[in-house]
Short mmCIF file of C-alpha atoms in Angstrom, two decimals:
data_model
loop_
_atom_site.label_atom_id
_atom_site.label_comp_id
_atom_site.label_asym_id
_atom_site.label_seq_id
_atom_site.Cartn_x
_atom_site.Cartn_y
_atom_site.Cartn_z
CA UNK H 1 39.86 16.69 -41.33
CA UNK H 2 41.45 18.35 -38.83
CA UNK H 3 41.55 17.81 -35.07
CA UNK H 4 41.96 20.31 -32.49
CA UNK H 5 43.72 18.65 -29.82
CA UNK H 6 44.91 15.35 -29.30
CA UNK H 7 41.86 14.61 -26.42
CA UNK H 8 39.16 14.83 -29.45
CA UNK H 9 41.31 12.48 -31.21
CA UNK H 10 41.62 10.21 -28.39
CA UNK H 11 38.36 10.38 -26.99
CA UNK H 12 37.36 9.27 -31.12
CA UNK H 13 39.62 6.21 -30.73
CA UNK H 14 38.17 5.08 -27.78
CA UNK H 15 34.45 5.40 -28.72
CA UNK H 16 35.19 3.19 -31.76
CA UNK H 17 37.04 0.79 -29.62
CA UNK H 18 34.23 0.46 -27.19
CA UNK H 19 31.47 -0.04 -30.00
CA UNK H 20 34.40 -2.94 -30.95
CA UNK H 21 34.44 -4.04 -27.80
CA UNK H 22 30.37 -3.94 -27.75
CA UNK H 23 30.33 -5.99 -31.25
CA UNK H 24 32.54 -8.58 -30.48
CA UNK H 25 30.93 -9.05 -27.02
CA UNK H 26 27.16 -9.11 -28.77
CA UNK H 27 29.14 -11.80 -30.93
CA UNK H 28 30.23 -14.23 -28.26
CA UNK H 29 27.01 -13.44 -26.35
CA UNK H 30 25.19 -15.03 -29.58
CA UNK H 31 27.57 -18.03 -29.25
CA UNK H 32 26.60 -18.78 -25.41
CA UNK H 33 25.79 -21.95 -24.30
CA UNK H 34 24.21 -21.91 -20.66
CA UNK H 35 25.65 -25.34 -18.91
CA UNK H 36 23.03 -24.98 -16.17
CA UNK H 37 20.24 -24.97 -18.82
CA UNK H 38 17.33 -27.76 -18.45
CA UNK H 39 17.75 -30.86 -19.94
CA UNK H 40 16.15 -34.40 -20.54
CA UNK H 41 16.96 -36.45 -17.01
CA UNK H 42 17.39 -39.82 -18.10
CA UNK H 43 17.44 -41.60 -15.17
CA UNK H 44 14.87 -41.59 -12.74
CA UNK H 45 14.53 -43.50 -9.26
CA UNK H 46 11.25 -45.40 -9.87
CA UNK H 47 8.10 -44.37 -6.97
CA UNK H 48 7.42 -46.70 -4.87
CA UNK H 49 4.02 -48.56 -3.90
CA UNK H 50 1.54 -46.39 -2.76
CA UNK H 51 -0.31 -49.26 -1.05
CA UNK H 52 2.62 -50.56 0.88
CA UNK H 53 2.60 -48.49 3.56
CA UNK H 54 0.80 -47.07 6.69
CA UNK H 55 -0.03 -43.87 7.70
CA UNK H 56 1.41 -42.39 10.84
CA UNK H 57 0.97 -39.25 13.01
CA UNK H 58 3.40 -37.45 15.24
CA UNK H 59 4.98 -34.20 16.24
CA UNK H 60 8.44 -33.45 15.07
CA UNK H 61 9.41 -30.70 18.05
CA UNK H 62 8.62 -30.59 21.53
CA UNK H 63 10.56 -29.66 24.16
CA UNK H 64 10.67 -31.35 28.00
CA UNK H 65 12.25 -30.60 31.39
CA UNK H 66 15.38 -30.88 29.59
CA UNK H 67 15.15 -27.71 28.07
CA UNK H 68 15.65 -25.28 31.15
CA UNK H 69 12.76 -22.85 29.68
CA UNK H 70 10.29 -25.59 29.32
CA UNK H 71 7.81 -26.31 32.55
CA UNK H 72 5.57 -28.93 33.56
CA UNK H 73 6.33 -30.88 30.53
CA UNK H 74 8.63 -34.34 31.81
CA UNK H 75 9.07 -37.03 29.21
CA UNK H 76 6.78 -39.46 30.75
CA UNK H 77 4.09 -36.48 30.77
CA UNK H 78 5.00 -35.88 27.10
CA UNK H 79 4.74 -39.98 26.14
CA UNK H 80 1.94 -40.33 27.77
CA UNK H 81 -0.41 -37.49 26.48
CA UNK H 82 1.29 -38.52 22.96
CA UNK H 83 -0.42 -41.90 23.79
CA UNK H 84 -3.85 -40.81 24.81
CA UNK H 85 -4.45 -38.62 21.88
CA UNK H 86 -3.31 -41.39 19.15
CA UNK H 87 -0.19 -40.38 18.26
CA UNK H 88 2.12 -42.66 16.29
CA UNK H 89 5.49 -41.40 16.97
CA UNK H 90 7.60 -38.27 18.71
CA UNK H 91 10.09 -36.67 18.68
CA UNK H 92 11.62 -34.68 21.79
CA UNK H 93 13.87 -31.78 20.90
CA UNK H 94 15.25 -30.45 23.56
CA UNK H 95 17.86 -27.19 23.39
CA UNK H 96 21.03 -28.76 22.66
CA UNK H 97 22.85 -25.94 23.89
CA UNK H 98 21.36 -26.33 27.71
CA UNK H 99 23.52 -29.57 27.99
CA UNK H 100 26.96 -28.19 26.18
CA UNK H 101 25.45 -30.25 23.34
CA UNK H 102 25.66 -34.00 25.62
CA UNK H 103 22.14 -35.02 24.76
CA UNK H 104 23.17 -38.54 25.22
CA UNK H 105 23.45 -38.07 28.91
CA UNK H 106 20.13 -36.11 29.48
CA UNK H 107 17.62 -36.44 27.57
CA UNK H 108 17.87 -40.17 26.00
CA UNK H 109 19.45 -41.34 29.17
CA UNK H 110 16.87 -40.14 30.89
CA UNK H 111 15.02 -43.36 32.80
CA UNK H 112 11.42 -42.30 31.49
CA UNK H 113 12.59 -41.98 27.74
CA UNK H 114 10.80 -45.00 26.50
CA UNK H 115 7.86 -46.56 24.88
CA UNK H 116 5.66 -49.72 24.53
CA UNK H 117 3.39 -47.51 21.76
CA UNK H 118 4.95 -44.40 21.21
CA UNK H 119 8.13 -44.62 18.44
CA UNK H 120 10.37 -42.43 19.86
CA UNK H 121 13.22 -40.96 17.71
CA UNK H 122 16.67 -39.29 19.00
CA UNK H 123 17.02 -35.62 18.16
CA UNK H 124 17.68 -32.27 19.81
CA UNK H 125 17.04 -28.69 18.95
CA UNK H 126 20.51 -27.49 16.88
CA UNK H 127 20.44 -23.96 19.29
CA UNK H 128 22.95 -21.66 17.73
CA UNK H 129 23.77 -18.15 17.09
CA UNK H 130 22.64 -18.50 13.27
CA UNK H 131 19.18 -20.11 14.30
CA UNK H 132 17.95 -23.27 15.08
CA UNK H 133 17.36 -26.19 13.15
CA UNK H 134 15.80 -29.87 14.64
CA UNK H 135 18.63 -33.54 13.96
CA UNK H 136 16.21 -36.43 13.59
CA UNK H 137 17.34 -40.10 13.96
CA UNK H 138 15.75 -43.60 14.25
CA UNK H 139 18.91 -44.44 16.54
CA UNK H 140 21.33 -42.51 18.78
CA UNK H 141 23.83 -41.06 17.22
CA UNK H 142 27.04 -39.01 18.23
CA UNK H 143 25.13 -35.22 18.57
CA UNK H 144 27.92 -33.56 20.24
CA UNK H 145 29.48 -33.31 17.01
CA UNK H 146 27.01 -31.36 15.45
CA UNK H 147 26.69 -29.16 18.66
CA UNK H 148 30.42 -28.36 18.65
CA UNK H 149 30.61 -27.59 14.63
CA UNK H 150 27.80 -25.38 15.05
CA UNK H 151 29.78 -22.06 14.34
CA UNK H 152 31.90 -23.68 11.40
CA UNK H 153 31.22 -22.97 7.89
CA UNK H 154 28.06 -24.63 5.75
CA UNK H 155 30.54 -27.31 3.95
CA UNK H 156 32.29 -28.85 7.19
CA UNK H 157 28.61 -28.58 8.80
CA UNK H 158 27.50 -30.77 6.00
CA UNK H 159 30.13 -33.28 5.99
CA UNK H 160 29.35 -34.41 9.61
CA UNK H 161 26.02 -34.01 9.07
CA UNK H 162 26.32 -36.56 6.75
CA UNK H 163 28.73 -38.99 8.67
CA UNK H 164 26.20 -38.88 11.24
CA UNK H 165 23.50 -39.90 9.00
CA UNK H 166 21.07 -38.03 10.33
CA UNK H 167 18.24 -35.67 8.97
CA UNK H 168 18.71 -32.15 9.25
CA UNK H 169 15.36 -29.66 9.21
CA UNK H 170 15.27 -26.01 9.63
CA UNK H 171 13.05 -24.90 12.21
CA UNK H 172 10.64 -21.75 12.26
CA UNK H 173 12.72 -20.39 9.54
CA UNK H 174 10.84 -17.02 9.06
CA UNK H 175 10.82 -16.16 12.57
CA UNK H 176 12.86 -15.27 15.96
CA UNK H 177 15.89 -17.83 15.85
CA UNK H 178 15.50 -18.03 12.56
CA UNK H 179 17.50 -21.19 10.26
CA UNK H 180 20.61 -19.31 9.36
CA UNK H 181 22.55 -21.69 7.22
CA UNK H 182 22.40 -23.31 3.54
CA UNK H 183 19.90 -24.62 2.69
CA UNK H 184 22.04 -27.10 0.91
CA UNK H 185 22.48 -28.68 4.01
CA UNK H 186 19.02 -29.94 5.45
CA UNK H 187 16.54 -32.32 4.19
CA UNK H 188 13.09 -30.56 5.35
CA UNK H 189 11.87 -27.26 6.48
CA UNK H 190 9.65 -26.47 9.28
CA UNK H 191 6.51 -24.83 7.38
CA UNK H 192 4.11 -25.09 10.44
CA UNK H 193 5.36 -24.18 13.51
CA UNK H 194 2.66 -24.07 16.51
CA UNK H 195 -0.80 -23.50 16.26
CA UNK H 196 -0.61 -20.09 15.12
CA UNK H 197 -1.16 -20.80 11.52
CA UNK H 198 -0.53 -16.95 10.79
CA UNK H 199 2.70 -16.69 11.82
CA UNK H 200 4.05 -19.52 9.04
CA UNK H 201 3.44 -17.81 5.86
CA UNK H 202 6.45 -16.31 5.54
CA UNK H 203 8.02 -19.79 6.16
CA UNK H 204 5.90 -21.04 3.07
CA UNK H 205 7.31 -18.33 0.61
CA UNK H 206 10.78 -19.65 1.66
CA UNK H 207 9.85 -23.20 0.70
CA UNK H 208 8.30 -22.33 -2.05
CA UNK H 209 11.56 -20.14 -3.20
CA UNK H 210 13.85 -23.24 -2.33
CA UNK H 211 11.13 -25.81 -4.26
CA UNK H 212 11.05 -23.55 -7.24
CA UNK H 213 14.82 -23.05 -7.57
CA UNK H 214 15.24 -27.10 -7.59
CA UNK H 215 15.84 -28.17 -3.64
CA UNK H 216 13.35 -31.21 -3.27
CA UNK H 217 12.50 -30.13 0.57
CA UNK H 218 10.31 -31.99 2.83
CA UNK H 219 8.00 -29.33 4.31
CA UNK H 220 7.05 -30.73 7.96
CA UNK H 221 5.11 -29.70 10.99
CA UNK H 222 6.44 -28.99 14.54
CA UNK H 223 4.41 -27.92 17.62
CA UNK H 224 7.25 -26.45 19.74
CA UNK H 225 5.73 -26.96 23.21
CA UNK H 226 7.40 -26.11 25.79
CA UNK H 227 5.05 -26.22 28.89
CA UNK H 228 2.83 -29.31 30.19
CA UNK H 229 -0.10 -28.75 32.74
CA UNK H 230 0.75 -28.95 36.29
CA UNK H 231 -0.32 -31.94 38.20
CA UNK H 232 -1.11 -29.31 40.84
CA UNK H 233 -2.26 -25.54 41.22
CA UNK H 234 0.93 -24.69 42.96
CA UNK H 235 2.88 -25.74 40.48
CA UNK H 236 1.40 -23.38 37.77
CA UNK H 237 3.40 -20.73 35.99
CA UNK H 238 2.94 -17.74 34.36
CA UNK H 239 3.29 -20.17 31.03
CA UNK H 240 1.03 -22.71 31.41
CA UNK H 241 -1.82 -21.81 29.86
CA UNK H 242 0.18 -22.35 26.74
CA UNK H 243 -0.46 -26.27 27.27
CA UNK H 244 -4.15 -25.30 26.07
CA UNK H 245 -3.22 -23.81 23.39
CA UNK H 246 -0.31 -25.21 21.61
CA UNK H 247 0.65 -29.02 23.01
CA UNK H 248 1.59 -32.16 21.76
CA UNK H 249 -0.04 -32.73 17.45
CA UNK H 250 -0.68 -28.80 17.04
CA UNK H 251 0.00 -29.41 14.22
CA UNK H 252 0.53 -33.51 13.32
CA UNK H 253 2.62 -34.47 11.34
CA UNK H 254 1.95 -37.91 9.01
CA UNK H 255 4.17 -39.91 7.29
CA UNK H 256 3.24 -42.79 4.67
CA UNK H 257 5.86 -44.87 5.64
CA UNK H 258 6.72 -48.65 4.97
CA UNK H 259 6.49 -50.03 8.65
CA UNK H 260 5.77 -48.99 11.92
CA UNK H 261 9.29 -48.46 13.11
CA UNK H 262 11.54 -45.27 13.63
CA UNK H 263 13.87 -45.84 10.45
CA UNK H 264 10.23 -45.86 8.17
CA UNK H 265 9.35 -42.69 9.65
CA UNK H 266 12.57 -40.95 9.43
CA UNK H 267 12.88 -42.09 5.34
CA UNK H 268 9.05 -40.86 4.98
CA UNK H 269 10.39 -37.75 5.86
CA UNK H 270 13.26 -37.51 4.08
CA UNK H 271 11.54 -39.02 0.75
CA UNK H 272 8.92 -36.47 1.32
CA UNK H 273 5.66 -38.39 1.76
CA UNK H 274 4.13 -36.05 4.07
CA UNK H 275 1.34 -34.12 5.45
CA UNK H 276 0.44 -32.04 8.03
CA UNK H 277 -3.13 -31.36 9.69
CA UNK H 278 -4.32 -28.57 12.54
CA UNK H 279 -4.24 -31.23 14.92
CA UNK H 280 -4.38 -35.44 15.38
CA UNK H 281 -8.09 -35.24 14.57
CA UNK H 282 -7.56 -33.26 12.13
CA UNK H 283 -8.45 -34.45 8.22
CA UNK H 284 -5.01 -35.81 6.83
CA UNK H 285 -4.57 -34.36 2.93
CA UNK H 286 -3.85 -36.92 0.56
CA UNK H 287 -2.37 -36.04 -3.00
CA UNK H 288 -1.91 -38.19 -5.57
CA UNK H 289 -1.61 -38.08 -9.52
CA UNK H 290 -2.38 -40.23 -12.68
CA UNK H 291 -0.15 -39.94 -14.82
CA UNK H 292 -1.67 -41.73 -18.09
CA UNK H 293 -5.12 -40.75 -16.90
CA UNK H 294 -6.19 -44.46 -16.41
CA UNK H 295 -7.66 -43.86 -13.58
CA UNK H 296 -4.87 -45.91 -11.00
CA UNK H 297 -3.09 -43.25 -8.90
CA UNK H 298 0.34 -43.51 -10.01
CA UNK H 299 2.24 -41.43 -7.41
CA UNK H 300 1.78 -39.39 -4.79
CA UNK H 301 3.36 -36.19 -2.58
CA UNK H 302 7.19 -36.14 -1.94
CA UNK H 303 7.14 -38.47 -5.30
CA UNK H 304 9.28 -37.26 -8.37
CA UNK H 305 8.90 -38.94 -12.27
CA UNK H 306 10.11 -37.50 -15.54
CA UNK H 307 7.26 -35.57 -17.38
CA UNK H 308 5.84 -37.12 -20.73
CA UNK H 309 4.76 -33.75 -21.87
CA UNK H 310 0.99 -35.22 -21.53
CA UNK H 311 -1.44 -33.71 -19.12
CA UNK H 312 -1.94 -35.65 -15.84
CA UNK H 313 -4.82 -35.86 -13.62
CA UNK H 314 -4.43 -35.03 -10.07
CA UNK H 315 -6.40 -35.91 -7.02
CA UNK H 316 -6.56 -34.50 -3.37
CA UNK H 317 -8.53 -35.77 -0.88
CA UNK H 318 -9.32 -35.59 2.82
CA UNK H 319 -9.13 -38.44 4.97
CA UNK H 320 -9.96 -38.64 8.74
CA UNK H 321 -12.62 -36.78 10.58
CA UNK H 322 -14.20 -34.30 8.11
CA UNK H 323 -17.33 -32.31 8.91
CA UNK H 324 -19.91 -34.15 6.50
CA UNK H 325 -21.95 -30.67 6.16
CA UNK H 326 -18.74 -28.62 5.97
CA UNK H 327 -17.74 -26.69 2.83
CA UNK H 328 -13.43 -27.14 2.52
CA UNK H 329 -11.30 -25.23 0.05
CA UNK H 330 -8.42 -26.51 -1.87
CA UNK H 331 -5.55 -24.04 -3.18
CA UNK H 332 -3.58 -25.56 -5.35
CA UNK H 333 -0.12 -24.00 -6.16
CA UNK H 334 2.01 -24.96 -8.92
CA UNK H 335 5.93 -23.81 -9.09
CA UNK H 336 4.99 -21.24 -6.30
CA UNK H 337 1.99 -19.36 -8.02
CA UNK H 338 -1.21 -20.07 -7.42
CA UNK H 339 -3.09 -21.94 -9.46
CA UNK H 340 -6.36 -23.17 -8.80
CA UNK H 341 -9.18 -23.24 -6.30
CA UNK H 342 -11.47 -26.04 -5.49
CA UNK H 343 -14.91 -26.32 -3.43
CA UNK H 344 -15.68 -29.49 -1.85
CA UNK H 345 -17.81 -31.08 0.57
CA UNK H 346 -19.36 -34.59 2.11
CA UNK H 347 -17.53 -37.04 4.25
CA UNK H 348 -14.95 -38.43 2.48
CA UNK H 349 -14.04 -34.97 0.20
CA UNK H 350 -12.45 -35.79 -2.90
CA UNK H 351 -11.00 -32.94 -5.99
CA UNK H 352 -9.88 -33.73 -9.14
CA UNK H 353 -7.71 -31.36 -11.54
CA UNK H 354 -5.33 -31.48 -14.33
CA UNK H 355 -2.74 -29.98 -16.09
CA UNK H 356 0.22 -30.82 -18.14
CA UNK H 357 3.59 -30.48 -16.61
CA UNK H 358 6.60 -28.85 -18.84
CA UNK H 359 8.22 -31.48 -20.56
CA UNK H 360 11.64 -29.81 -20.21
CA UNK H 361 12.92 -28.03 -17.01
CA UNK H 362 11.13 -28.39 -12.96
CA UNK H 363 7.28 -28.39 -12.31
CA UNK H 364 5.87 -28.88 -8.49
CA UNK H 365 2.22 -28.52 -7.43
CA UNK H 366 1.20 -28.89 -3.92
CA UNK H 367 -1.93 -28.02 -2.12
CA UNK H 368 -3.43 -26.45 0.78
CA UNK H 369 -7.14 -27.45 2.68
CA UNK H 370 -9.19 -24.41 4.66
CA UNK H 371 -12.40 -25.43 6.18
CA UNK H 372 -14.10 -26.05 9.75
CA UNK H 373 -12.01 -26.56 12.56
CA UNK H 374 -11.90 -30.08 14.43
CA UNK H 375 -12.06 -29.95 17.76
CA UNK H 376 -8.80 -30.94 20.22
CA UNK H 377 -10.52 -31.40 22.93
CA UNK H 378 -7.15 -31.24 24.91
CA UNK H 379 -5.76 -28.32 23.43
CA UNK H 380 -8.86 -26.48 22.98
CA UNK H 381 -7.35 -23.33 22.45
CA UNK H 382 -5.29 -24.30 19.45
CA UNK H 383 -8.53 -24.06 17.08
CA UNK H 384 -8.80 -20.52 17.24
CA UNK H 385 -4.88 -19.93 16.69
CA UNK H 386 -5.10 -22.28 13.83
CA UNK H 387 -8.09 -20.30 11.94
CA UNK H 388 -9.49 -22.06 8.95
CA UNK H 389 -6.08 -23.80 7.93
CA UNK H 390 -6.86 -27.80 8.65
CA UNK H 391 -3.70 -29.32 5.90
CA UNK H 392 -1.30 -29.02 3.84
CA UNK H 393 0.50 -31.38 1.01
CA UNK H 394 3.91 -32.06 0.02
CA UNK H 395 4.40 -31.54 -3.63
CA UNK H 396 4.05 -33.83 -6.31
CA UNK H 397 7.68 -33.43 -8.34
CA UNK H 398 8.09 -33.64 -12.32
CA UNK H 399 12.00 -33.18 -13.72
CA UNK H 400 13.50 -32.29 -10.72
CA UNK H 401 16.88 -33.76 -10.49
CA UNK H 402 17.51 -36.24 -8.07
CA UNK H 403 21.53 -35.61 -7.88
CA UNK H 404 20.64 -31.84 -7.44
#
């Protein structure tokens, strides 16, 4: 055969070498072996009791005169109204970046920061130009170190995160100031900010995203007050009606932790047994699964085993002041997708389900509760921000990877 010109020739050569190429790449393709790929997790921490414990209620971000845009709202006012209302513990968050970062010297040294019922724990609002995220402690600890790595990259972040043992969440991460970091770096996520239920959901589909691709995050509540009623009229401002609507518990967060003391709360959190509710009055969710159907619960939300392969029954049920003629609906969502629906009313709601986790690679379900509002009678404009959301779950965990 002959050729033309030497480009028909060439352009010849190289379509056989690129169906070569294409062969030998199909080849090694065939010989892959993913090293991410799920496999059997041998070792397991083991749950712990699910009777040892009490459950608390607090609020997880709330700002006081500390914060320069906050009003009305001292931490004796704060403490106090935390006290009336039956809250367990608090913690005050103010702006780290209106004190260059020293909140040592303001608001823990401040001569009404303290307690003879309240457990209050040391934190500060992380305010920086790639969002805002909330340090929790059960002791002081050195914050100005965080403050001035706050524009360093994720990886030295982390490291003095972690020499300052303290528990980092991301706050309001769907919306303005928005958590702008890894997400390798915190231990919870702020899926409830305020009363205004609406504005969260896009703060849920990020949690869900993080849950689903492995990252065993604590999803907590947070009201975010800023402004406390005046003790007089002439000390009104233009925000204090906001102190009817979104105060101290809208929403609560609770924690099933092993004592009353700061440290229990703080490893509740991290560990993940946690739920939050419209307000303090507000029915606390409960979640809890049996794994060999015996009818003993065998763990509960924030807990993590190895999957058997078996199905496993699964239990939610609202505790607290329910409305006995009320009608509440359960979603249940399982590795992000919804999965089920549940009716259920009286006054002491209970739902049962089941399914069978994958034996190999990560399965979460967690749930949510709609039904009738409980009245705050202290914030009684939070109901109507809040709609029919009254609590959410943490997830129950099966395969996920505790050295993730």
């Amino acid at each position: 055969m002959m050729f033309r010109n030497n480009s028909m020739l060439a352009g010849m050569v190289y379509t056989g070498m690129l169906m070569g190429c294409i062969s030998s790449a199909a080849l090694a393709q065939s010989g892959h072996s993913n090293p991410w790929a799920p496999t059997v997790i041998n070792t397991m921490p083991p749950v712990a009791s699910l009777t040892n414990g009490v459950w608390l209620k607090g609020d997880l971000h709330v700002h006081s005169r500390h914060s320069k845009e906050s009003s009305n709202n001292s931490v004796a006012k704060i403490i106090a109204f935390s006290k009336s209302v039956g809250i367990d513990y608090i913690c005050i968050t103010d702006h780290d970046n209106h004190v260059e970062g020293d909140v040592a010297n303001n608001t823990w040294a401040d001569p009404e920061f303290k307690s003879d019922s309240v457990l209050l724990l040391y934190g500060a609002e992380w305010t920086t130009t790639r969002g805002h995220g909330n340090a929790f402690s059960a002791k002081p600890y050195d914050h100005q170190r965080l403050y001035d790595v706050r524009d360093q990259r994720d990886v030295v972040i982390g490291a003095v995160k972690k020499q300052l043992g303290i528990h980092l969440s991301a706050n309001h991460p769907s919306g303005k100031d928005h958590f702008g970091y890894s997400y390798d770096i915190i231990e919870s996520i702020e899926v409830w900010n305020s009363a205004i239920w609406s504005k969260n959901e896009n703060a849920i589909m990020i949690w869900d995203d993080m849950l689903s691709s492995g990252r065993k995050l604590t999803g907590r509540g947070g009201s975010d007050a800023h402004h406390g009623t005046p003790d007089t009229p002439d000390k009104a401002t233009k925000n204090s009606v906001q102190a009817k609507a979104n105060y101290v518990g809208t929403p609560t967060t609770w924690v099933f932790a092993t004592a009353r003391t700061p440290q229990a709360v703080v490893d509740a959190l991290t560990n993940g047994r946690v739920a939050v509710s419209a307000n303090p009055y507000a029915p606390r969710v409960e979640f809890y699964a049996d794994l060999d159907q015996d009818g003993k619960m065998d763990m509960m939300m924030g807990d993590n085993v190895k999957s058997t392969g078996k199905a496993v029954k699964f239990r939610v049920q609202l505790a607290g002041n329910t409305v006995a003629e009320g009608a509440y609906t359960i979603s249940i969502v399982k590795n992000g997708n919804k999965f089920d629906s549940l009716k259920v009313t009286g006054k002491a709601p209970v739902a049962e389900f089941t399914d069978t986790p994958a034996a190999l690679g990560r399965t979460y379900y967690r749930v949510t509760v709609e039904g009738p509002a409980t009245p705050y009678p202290q914030v009684p404009a939070s109901m109507a921000l809040s709609g029919n959301m009254v609590g959410l779950s943490n997830p129950i965990y099966f395969n996920f990877d505790p050295n993730f």
